[in-house]
C-alpha positions as protocol buffer text, in pm:
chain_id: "A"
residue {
  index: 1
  type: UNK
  ca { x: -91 y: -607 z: 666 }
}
residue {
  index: 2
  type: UNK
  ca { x: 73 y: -268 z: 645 }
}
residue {
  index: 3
  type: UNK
  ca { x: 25 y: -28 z: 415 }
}
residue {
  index: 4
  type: UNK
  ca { x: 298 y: 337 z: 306 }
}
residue {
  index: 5
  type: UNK
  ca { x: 11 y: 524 z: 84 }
}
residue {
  index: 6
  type: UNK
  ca { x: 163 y: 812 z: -98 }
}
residue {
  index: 7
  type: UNK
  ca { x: -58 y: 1030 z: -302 }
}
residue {
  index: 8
  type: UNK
  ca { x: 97 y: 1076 z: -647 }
}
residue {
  index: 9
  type: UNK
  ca { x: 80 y: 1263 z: -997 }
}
residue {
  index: 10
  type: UNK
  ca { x: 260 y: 919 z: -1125 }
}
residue {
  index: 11
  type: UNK
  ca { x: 476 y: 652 z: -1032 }
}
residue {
  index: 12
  type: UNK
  ca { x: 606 y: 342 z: -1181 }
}
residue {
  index: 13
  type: UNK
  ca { x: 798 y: 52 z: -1115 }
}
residue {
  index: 14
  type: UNK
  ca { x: 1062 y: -73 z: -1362 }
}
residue {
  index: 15
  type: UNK
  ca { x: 1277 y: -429 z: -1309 }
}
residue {
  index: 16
  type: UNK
  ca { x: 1542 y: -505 z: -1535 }
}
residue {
  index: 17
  type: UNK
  ca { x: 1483 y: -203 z: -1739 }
}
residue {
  index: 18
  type: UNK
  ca { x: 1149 y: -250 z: -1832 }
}
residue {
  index: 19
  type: UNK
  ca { x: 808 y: -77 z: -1697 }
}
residue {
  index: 20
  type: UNK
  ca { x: 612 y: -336 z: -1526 }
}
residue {
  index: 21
  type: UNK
  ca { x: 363 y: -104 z: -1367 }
}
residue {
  index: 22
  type: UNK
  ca { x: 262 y: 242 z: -1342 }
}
residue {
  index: 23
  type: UNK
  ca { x: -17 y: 490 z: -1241 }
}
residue {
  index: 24
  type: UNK
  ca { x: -158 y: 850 z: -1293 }
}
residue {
  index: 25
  type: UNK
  ca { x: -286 y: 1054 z: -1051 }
}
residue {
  index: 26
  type: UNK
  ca { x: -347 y: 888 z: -700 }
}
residue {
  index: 27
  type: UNK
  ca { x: -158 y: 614 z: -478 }
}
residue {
  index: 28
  type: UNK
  ca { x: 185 y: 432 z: -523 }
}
residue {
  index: 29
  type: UNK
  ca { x: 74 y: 126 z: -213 }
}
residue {
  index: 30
  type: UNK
  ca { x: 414 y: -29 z: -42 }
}
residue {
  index: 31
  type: UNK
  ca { x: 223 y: -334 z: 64 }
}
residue {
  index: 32
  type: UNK
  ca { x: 378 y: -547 z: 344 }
}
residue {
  index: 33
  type: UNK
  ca { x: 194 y: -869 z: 411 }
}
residue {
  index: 34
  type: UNK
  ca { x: 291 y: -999 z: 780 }
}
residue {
  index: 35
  type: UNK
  ca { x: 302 y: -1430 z: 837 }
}
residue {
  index: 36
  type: UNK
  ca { x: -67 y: -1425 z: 1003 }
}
residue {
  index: 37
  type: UNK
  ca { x: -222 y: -1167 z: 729 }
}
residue {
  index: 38
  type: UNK
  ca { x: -566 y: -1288 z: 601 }
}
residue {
  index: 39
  type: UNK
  ca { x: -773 y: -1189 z: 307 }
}
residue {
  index: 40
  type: UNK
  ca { x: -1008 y: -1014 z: 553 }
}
residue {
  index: 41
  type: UNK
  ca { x: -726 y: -796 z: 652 }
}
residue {
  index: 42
  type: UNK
  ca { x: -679 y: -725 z: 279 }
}
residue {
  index: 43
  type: UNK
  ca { x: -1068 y: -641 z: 249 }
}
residue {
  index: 44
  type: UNK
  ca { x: -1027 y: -429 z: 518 }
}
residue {
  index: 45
  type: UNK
  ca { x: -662 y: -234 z: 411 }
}
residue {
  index: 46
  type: UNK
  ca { x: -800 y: -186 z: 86 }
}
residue {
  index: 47
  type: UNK
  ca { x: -1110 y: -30 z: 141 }
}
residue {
  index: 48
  type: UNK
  ca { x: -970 y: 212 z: 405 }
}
residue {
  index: 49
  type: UNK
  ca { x: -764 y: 312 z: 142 }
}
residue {
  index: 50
  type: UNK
  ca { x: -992 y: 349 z: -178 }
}
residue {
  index: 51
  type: UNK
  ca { x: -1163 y: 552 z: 56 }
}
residue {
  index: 52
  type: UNK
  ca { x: -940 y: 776 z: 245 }
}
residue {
  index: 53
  type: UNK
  ca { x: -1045 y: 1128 z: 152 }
}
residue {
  index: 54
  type: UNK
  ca { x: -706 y: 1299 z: 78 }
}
residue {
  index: 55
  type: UNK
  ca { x: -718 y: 1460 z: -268 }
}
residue {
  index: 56
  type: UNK
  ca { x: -861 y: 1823 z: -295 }
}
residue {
  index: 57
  type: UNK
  ca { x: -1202 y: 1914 z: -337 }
}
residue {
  index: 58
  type: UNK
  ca { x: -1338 y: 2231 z: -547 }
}
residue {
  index: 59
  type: UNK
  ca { x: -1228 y: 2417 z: -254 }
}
residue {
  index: 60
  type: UNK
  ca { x: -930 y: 2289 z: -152 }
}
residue {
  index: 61
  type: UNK
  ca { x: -990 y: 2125 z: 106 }
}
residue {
  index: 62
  type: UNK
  ca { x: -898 y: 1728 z: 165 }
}
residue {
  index: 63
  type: UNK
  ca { x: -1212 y: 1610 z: 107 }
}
residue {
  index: 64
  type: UNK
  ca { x: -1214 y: 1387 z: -161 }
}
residue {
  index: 65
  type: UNK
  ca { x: -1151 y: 1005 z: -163 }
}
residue {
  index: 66
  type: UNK
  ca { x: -930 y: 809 z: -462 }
}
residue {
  index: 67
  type: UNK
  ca { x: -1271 y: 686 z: -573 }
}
residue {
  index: 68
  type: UNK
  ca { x: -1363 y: 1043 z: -604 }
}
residue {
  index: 69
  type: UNK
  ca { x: -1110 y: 1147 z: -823 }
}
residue {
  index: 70
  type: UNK
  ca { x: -1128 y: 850 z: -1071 }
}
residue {
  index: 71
  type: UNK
  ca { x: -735 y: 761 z: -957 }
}
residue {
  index: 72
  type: UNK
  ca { x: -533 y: 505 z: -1032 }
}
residue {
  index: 73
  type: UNK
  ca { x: -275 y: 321 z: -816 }
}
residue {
  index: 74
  type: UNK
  ca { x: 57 y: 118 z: -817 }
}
residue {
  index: 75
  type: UNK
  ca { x: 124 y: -141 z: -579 }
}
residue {
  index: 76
  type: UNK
  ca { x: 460 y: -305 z: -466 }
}
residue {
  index: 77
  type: UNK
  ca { x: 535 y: -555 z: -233 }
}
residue {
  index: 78
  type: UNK
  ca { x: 739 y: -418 z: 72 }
}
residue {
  index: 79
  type: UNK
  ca { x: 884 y: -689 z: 326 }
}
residue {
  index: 80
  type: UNK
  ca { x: 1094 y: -424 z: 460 }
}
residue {
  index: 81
  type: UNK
  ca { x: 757 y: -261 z: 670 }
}
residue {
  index: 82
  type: UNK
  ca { x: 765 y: -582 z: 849 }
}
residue {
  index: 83
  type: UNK
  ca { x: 1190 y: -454 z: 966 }
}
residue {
  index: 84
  type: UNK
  ca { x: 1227 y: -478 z: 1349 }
}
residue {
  index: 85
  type: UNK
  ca { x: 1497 y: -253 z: 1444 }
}
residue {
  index: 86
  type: UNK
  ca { x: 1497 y: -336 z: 1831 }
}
residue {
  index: 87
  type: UNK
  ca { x: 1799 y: -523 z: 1812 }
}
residue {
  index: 88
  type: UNK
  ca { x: 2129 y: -482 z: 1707 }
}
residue {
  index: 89
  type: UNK
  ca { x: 2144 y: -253 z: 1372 }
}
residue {
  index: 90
  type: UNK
  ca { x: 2036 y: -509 z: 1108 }
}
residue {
  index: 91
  type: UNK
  ca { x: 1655 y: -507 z: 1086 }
}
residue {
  index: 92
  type: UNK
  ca { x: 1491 y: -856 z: 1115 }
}
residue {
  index: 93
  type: UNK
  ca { x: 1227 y: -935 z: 918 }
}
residue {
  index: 94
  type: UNK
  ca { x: 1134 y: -1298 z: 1090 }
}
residue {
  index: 95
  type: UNK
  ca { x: 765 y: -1090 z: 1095 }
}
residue {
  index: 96
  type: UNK
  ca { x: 723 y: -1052 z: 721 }
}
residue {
  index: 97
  type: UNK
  ca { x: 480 y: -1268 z: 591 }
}
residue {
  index: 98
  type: UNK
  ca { x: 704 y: -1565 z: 360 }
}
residue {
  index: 99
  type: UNK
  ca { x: 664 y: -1592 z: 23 }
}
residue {
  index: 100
  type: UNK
  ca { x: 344 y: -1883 z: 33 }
}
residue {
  index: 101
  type: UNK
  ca { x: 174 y: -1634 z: 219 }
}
residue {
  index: 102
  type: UNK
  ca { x: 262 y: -1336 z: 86 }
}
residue {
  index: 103
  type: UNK
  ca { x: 238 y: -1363 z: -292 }
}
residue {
  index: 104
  type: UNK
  ca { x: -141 y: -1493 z: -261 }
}
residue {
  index: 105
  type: UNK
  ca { x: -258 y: -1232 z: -85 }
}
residue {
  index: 106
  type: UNK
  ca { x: -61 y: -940 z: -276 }
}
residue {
  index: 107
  type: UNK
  ca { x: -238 y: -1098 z: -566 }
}
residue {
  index: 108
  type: UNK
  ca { x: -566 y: -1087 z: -391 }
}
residue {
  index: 109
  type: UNK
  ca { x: -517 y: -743 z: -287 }
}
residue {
  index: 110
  type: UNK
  ca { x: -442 y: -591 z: -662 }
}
residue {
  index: 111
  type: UNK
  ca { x: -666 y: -849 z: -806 }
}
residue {
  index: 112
  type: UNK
  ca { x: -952 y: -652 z: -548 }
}
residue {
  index: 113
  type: UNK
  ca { x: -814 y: -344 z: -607 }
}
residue {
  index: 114
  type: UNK
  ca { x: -846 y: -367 z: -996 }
}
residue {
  index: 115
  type: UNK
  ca { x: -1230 y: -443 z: -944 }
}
residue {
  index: 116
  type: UNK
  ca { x: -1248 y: -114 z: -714 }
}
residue {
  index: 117
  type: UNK
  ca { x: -1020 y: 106 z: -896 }
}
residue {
  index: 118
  type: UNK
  ca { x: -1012 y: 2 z: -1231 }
}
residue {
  index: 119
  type: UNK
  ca { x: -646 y: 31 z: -1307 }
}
residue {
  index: 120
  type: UNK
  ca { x: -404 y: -89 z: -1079 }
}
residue {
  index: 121
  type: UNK
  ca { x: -7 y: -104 z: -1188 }
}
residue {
  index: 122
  type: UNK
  ca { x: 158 y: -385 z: -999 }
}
residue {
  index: 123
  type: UNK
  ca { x: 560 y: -443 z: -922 }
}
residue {
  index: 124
  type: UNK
  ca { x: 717 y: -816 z: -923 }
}
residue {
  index: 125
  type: UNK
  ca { x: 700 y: -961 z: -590 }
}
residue {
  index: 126
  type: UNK
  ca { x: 1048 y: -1032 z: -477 }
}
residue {
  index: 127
  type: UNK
  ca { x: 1214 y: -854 z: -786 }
}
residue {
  index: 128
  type: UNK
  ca { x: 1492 y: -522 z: -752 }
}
residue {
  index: 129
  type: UNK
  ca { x: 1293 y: -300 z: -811 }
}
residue {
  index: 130
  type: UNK
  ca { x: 1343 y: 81 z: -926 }
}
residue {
  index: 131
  type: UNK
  ca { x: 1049 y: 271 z: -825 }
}
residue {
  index: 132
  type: UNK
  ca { x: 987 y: 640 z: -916 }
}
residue {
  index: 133
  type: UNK
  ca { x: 762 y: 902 z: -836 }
}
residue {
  index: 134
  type: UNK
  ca { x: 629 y: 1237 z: -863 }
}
residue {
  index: 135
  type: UNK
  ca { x: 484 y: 1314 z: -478 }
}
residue {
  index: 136
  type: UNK
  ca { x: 158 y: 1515 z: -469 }
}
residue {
  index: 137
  type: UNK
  ca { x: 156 y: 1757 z: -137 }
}
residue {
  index: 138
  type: UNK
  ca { x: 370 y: 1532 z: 21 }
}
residue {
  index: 139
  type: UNK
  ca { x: 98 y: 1324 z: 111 }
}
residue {
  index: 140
  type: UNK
  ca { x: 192 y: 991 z: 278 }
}
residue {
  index: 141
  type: UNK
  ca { x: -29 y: 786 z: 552 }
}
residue {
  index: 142
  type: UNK
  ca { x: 94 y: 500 z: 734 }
}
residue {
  index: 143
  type: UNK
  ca { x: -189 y: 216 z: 790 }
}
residue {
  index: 144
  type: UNK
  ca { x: -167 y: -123 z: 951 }
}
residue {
  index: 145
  type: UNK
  ca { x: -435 y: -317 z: 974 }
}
residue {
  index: 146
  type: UNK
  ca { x: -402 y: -470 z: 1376 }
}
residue {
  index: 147
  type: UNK
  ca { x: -441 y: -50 z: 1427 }
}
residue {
  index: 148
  type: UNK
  ca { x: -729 y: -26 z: 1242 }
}
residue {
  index: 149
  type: UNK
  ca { x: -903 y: -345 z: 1432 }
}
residue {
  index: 150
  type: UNK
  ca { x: -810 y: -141 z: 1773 }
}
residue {
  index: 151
  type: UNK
  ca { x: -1089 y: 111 z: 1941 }
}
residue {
  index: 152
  type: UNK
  ca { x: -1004 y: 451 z: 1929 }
}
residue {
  index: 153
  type: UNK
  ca { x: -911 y: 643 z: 2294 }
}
């Protein structure tokens, strides 16, 4: 699974005009779910993330984790982190997870999330999507899941 975290003020997600998720302060999640994802990896993404300490403390320093802060997040599916650009100039995506795979565990992940977080904004898996939102910092971390199972150097 790969993750595009972006710490936020807000976002939301709109599809055919109407809001179907949003958040306050803390994360808009592009969530990419690869073919051989598991719900382990999902375990493991999401609580690297809840926990990432990346909003201000008292003293301004990065210190503090979403949990921390009582944050909220929005999460939409994102194929398009599974592009391979190696070839040619259209991406492939032949790594993205399809949609049997990919829907259950995008549900599992929120679903999790919502338990963790409390509320958790959600786009429409395979929907156009209009996403806005209001970066905080600019904060953004990249996280992939076969990185995070690999020892450090």
């Amino acid at each position: 699974m790969r993750a595009l975290i972006q710490r936020v003020s807000s976002a939301e997600c709109v599809v055919d005009g109407q809001v179907t998720g949003s958040c306050g302060l803390g994360y808009l999640v592009l969530l990419g779910v690869g073919e051989d994802d598991t719900r382990a990896q999902a375990d493991q993404l999401l609580d690297k993330i809840v926990h990432l300490r990346i909003f201000d403390d008292e003293n301004g320093k990065v210190n503090l984790s979403l949990l921390d802060v009582g944050g909220s997040m929005l999460v939409v599916s994102q194929f398009t982190l599974f592009a391979d650009c190696r070839r040619g100039r259209r991406p492939s995506f032949t790594a993205a997870g399809s949609p049997d795979v990919a829907v259950p565990l995008y549900d599992y992940f929120c679903d999790r999330a919502e338990e963790l977080v409390g509320h958790v904004g959600r786009g429409i898996f395979g929907a156009d999507m209009k996403v806005t939102l209001t970066n905080d910092g600019p904060f953004t971390i990249w996280l992939d899941t076969d990185e995070l199972s690999r020892p450090r150097r």
